[in-house]
Tab-separated table of C-alpha atoms in Angstrom:
chain	number	residue	atom	x	y	z
A	4	MET	CA	26.899	-22.022	14.893
A	5	PRO	CA	29.812	-24.136	13.604
A	6	LYS	CA	31.336	-23.030	10.305
A	7	GLY	CA	30.099	-26.161	8.484
A	8	GLU	CA	26.494	-25.505	9.502
A	9	MET	CA	26.787	-21.844	8.567
A	10	ASP	CA	28.059	-22.819	5.108
A	11	ALA	CA	25.141	-25.229	4.695
A	12	VAL	CA	22.620	-22.532	5.630
A	13	THR	CA	24.254	-20.079	3.227
A	14	ALA	CA	24.203	-22.637	0.402
A	15	GLU	CA	20.523	-23.427	1.047
A	16	ALA	CA	19.607	-19.729	0.981
A	17	ALA	CA	21.504	-19.295	-2.285
A	18	THR	CA	19.571	-22.125	-3.978
A	19	GLN	CA	16.166	-21.360	-2.436
A	20	ARG	CA	13.637	-20.112	-4.971
A	21	VAL	CA	12.004	-16.747	-4.306
A	22	VAL	CA	8.285	-16.698	-5.138
A	23	LEU	CA	6.180	-13.547	-5.076
A	24	PHE	CA	2.402	-13.323	-4.712
A	25	ASP	CA	0.201	-10.285	-5.142
A	26	PHE	CA	-2.743	-10.383	-2.711
A	27	ASP	CA	-5.823	-8.601	-4.088
A	28	GLY	CA	-6.955	-10.409	-7.212
A	29	VAL	CA	-4.559	-13.315	-6.687
A	30	LEU	CA	-5.223	-14.666	-3.182
A	31	PHE	CA	-8.286	-12.545	-2.453
A	32	HIS	CA	-11.255	-11.746	-4.665
A	33	GLY	CA	-11.591	-7.975	-4.543
A	34	ASP	CA	-9.779	-5.206	-2.681
A	35	ALA	CA	-9.461	-5.888	1.045
A	36	PHE	CA	-8.500	-2.360	2.092
A	37	TYR	CA	-11.334	-0.885	0.019
A	38	LEU	CA	-13.741	-3.169	1.896
A	39	PHE	CA	-12.244	-1.992	5.184
A	40	THR	CA	-12.644	1.696	4.325
A	41	ARG	CA	-16.176	1.086	3.025
A	42	GLU	CA	-17.025	-0.486	6.369
A	43	ARG	CA	-15.620	2.578	8.143
A	44	TYR	CA	-17.955	4.826	6.142
A	45	LYS	CA	-20.876	2.473	6.730
A	46	ARG	CA	-20.372	2.457	10.494
A	47	ALA	CA	-20.051	6.264	10.738
A	48	PRO	CA	-22.369	8.105	8.289
A	49	TRP	CA	-20.782	11.420	9.270
A	50	ARG	CA	-17.701	10.306	7.325
A	51	MET	CA	-19.816	10.125	4.190
A	52	LEU	CA	-21.156	13.600	4.913
A	53	LEU	CA	-17.604	14.903	5.283
A	54	ALA	CA	-16.645	13.246	1.998
A	55	LEU	CA	-19.611	14.892	0.278
A	56	LEU	CA	-18.548	18.278	1.638
A	57	CYS	CA	-15.088	17.659	0.142
A	58	ALA	CA	-16.539	16.490	-3.190
A	59	PRO	CA	-16.073	19.812	-5.091
A	60	VAL	CA	-12.347	19.831	-4.269
A	61	LEU	CA	-12.000	16.126	-5.073
A	62	LEU	CA	-13.660	16.610	-8.457
A	63	LEU	CA	-11.285	19.476	-9.253
A	64	GLN	CA	-8.306	17.252	-8.402
A	65	LEU	CA	-9.516	14.227	-10.373
A	66	PRO	CA	-8.487	15.388	-13.905
A	67	PHE	CA	-4.925	15.943	-12.668
A	68	SER	CA	-4.479	13.069	-10.230
A	69	ARG	CA	-6.544	10.050	-9.282
A	70	ARG	CA	-4.298	9.413	-6.303
A	71	LEU	CA	-4.992	12.666	-4.428
A	72	PRO	CA	-8.795	12.225	-4.166
A	73	LEU	CA	-8.328	8.611	-3.090
A	74	ARG	CA	-5.825	9.597	-0.405
A	75	THR	CA	-8.309	12.168	0.903
A	76	LEU	CA	-11.100	9.582	1.064
A	77	VAL	CA	-8.788	7.192	2.931
A	78	ARG	CA	-7.853	9.920	5.412
A	79	ILE	CA	-11.542	10.601	6.057
A	80	ALA	CA	-12.123	6.874	6.630
A	81	LEU	CA	-9.245	6.809	9.144
A	82	PHE	CA	-10.015	10.155	10.781
A	83	GLY	CA	-9.733	9.874	14.568
A	84	LEU	CA	-7.871	6.552	14.536
A	85	GLY	CA	-4.507	6.482	16.257
A	86	GLU	CA	-2.032	3.687	15.634
A	87	GLN	CA	-3.307	1.302	18.312
A	88	ARG	CA	-6.973	1.867	17.474
A	89	TYR	CA	-6.253	1.372	13.801
A	90	GLN	CA	-4.432	-1.902	14.444
A	91	ALA	CA	-7.351	-3.132	16.561
A	92	ALA	CA	-9.884	-2.123	13.890
A	93	ALA	CA	-7.846	-3.694	11.066
A	94	ASN	CA	-7.350	-6.964	12.937
A	95	ALA	CA	-11.037	-7.097	13.865
A	96	PHE	CA	-11.999	-6.613	10.228
A	97	ALA	CA	-9.462	-9.254	9.182
A	98	ALA	CA	-11.269	-11.690	11.493
A	99	VAL	CA	-14.548	-10.832	9.766
A	100	LEU	CA	-13.097	-11.308	6.281
A	101	VAL	CA	-11.618	-14.745	6.937
A	102	GLN	CA	-15.128	-15.977	7.735
A	103	ARG	CA	-16.123	-15.207	4.139
A	104	SER	CA	-14.598	-18.264	2.506
A	105	ARG	CA	-15.830	-17.331	-0.980
A	106	GLN	CA	-13.896	-14.064	-0.740
A	107	PHE	CA	-10.633	-15.989	-1.021
A	108	CYS	CA	-9.041	-17.649	-4.007
A	109	ARG	CA	-8.863	-21.310	-3.030
A	110	ASP	CA	-6.500	-22.239	-5.860
A	111	GLY	CA	-4.192	-19.334	-5.042
A	112	LEU	CA	-3.954	-20.279	-1.373
A	113	GLN	CA	-3.286	-23.909	-2.265
A	114	THR	CA	-0.545	-22.877	-4.689
A	115	LEU	CA	1.070	-20.673	-2.043
A	116	ARG	CA	1.042	-23.536	0.440
A	117	ARG	CA	2.610	-25.864	-2.145
A	118	HIS	CA	5.436	-23.387	-2.652
A	119	GLN	CA	5.976	-23.254	1.099
A	120	ALA	CA	5.978	-27.058	1.327
A	121	ALA	CA	8.582	-27.158	-1.455
A	122	GLY	CA	10.863	-24.956	0.635
A	123	ASP	CA	10.502	-21.817	-1.476
A	124	ARG	CA	10.887	-18.375	0.037
A	125	VAL	CA	7.364	-16.965	-0.350
A	126	ILE	CA	6.745	-13.219	-0.166
A	127	VAL	CA	3.381	-11.470	-0.455
A	128	VAL	CA	3.944	-8.166	-2.265
A	129	THR	CA	0.754	-6.140	-2.241
A	130	GLY	CA	-0.865	-2.736	-2.425
A	131	CYS	CA	-3.068	-3.693	0.522
A	132	GLU	CA	-2.176	-2.099	3.874
A	133	HIS	CA	0.365	-4.029	5.944
A	134	THR	CA	-1.545	-4.498	9.228
A	135	LEU	CA	-4.732	-5.579	7.476
A	136	VAL	CA	-3.164	-8.044	5.042
A	137	SER	CA	-0.852	-9.465	7.713
A	138	GLY	CA	-3.841	-10.014	10.007
A	139	ILE	CA	-5.747	-11.790	7.236
A	140	LEU	CA	-2.832	-14.084	6.373
A	141	GLN	CA	-2.168	-14.941	10.010
A	142	GLN	CA	-5.807	-15.795	10.648
A	143	LEU	CA	-5.773	-18.014	7.572
A	144	GLY	CA	-2.944	-19.929	9.229
A	145	LEU	CA	-0.352	-18.783	6.694
A	146	THR	CA	2.807	-18.438	8.748
A	147	ASN	CA	6.481	-18.037	7.799
A	148	LEU	CA	5.486	-15.491	5.168
A	149	GLU	CA	7.228	-12.242	4.410
A	150	VAL	CA	4.847	-9.373	3.666
A	151	LEU	CA	5.762	-6.225	1.751
A	152	ALA	CA	2.719	-3.968	1.692
A	153	SER	CA	1.400	-0.425	1.713
A	154	GLN	CA	1.975	1.494	4.934
A	155	LEU	CA	0.255	4.171	6.962
A	156	ARG	CA	1.702	6.718	9.355
A	157	ARG	CA	0.365	8.699	12.257
A	158	GLY	CA	-0.974	12.165	11.503
A	159	TRP	CA	-2.518	14.946	13.547
A	160	PHE	CA	-6.055	13.705	12.940
A	161	GLY	CA	-5.527	9.985	12.443
A	162	MET	CA	-3.627	7.505	10.353
A	163	ARG	CA	-2.730	8.577	6.818
A	164	PRO	CA	-1.093	6.954	3.767
A	165	LEU	CA	2.699	6.789	3.786
A	166	TRP	CA	3.681	4.276	1.097
A	167	HIS	CA	1.361	2.897	-1.581
A	168	ASN	CA	3.001	-0.341	-2.662
A	169	VAL	CA	1.879	-0.586	-6.296
A	170	GLY	CA	3.521	-0.669	-9.725
A	171	ARG	CA	7.234	0.143	-9.729
A	172	ARG	CA	7.097	0.717	-5.988
A	173	LYS	CA	6.813	-3.039	-5.483
A	174	VAL	CA	10.181	-3.497	-7.183
A	175	GLU	CA	11.626	-0.625	-5.110
A	176	LYS	CA	10.312	-2.218	-1.917
A	177	LEU	CA	11.806	-5.574	-2.881
A	178	ALA	CA	15.159	-3.888	-3.531
A	179	GLN	CA	15.001	-2.311	-0.062
A	180	HIS	CA	14.344	-5.835	1.207
A	181	GLY	CA	17.562	-6.993	-0.464
A	182	LEU	CA	15.991	-8.643	-3.508
A	183	THR	CA	16.686	-7.734	-7.118
A	184	ALA	CA	15.793	-11.076	-8.741
A	185	TRP	CA	13.128	-13.737	-8.160
A	186	GLN	CA	12.118	-16.954	-9.836
A	187	VAL	CA	8.294	-16.806	-9.891
A	188	ALA	CA	5.803	-13.945	-9.559
A	189	TYR	CA	1.997	-14.138	-9.525
A	190	GLY	CA	0.037	-11.021	-10.485
A	191	ASP	CA	-3.300	-10.046	-11.992
A	192	SER	CA	-3.003	-6.561	-13.526
A	193	MET	CA	-0.819	-4.078	-15.387
A	194	TYR	CA	0.190	-2.669	-12.011
A	195	ASP	CA	2.128	-5.910	-11.485
A	196	ALA	CA	4.063	-5.610	-14.765
A	197	PRO	CA	7.288	-4.234	-13.167
A	198	MET	CA	7.336	-7.124	-10.670
A	199	LEU	CA	6.483	-9.699	-13.337
A	200	LYS	CA	9.158	-8.380	-15.704
A	201	VAL	CA	11.974	-9.339	-13.343
A	202	ALA	CA	10.642	-12.850	-12.676
A	203	THR	CA	12.049	-15.892	-14.436
A	204	GLU	CA	8.447	-17.113	-14.670
A	205	ALA	CA	5.644	-14.551	-14.773
A	206	VAL	CA	2.170	-15.902	-13.967
A	207	LEU	CA	-1.044	-13.970	-14.670
A	208	VAL	CA	-4.088	-14.949	-12.650
A	209	ASN	CA	-7.585	-14.830	-14.195
A	210	ALA	CA	-6.438	-12.403	-16.864
A	211	THR	CA	-8.333	-11.621	-20.051
A	212	PRO	CA	-6.653	-12.292	-23.416
A	213	THR	CA	-6.406	-8.513	-23.909
A	214	LEU	CA	-4.598	-8.042	-20.602
A	215	CYS	CA	-2.264	-10.940	-21.405
A	216	LYS	CA	-1.287	-9.289	-24.677
A	217	LYS	CA	-0.637	-5.959	-22.944
A	218	ILE	CA	1.456	-7.608	-20.232
A	219	GLU	CA	3.446	-9.670	-22.716
A	220	LYS	CA	4.120	-6.561	-24.786
A	221	ALA	CA	5.316	-4.709	-21.671
A	222	LEU	CA	7.490	-7.651	-20.570
A	223	GLY	CA	8.797	-8.553	-23.992
A	224	HIS	CA	8.114	-12.265	-23.505
A	225	ALA	CA	5.285	-14.723	-22.935
A	226	VAL	CA	3.598	-15.253	-19.574
A	227	THR	CA	1.914	-18.241	-17.975
A	228	ARG	CA	-1.840	-17.771	-17.648
A	229	VAL	CA	-3.870	-19.578	-14.954
A	230	GLU	CA	-7.557	-19.651	-14.055
A	231	TRP	CA	-8.021	-19.750	-10.298
A	232	PHE	CA	-11.191	-19.979	-8.239
């Protein structure tokens, strides 16, 4: 590429706005990965039996950590799934979800598309698992998106959690991606506060007045509140 064109590309990248979207609660009504794991339990009742057998240990862990019992339940849901089988199952479930039009936030998807049309760099930063959320976005026809999401890894007995992309971990993941500042961020919960705090414009989606006050206190400044359907 000639030097003049390279300079133009560099200048465009420097002026391009970076816009972040959470997924669950912002573009999607509910928790997509929870729905996936629930379907895994529904399709194989023996998983529920195994979870019930583990219940005494899970209840003992709960007062000390909410994360450990949840990780165990996810591992049971993914028991026996290697990487390729998991990807096939996640993509198949993504195809099912996109048929449920009411499951998606119409206003959120339209806003995302407007940002893309304006030439913004749009990144979906979510706690949902990467293969599942990427499959959903692709089947919705949302291309040219960057996705920073939770990740799984292969284990002896199936896929298991590796990185849960929530809270401060979203900011850490963005830093690993080479980003330490962004212009707009859309979130819906206190878990998004670290990501919203860095944004020039923080936008809360379908938040209660109480949540808005908590977020604004955590951020130290006002936020934009939107009602999306």
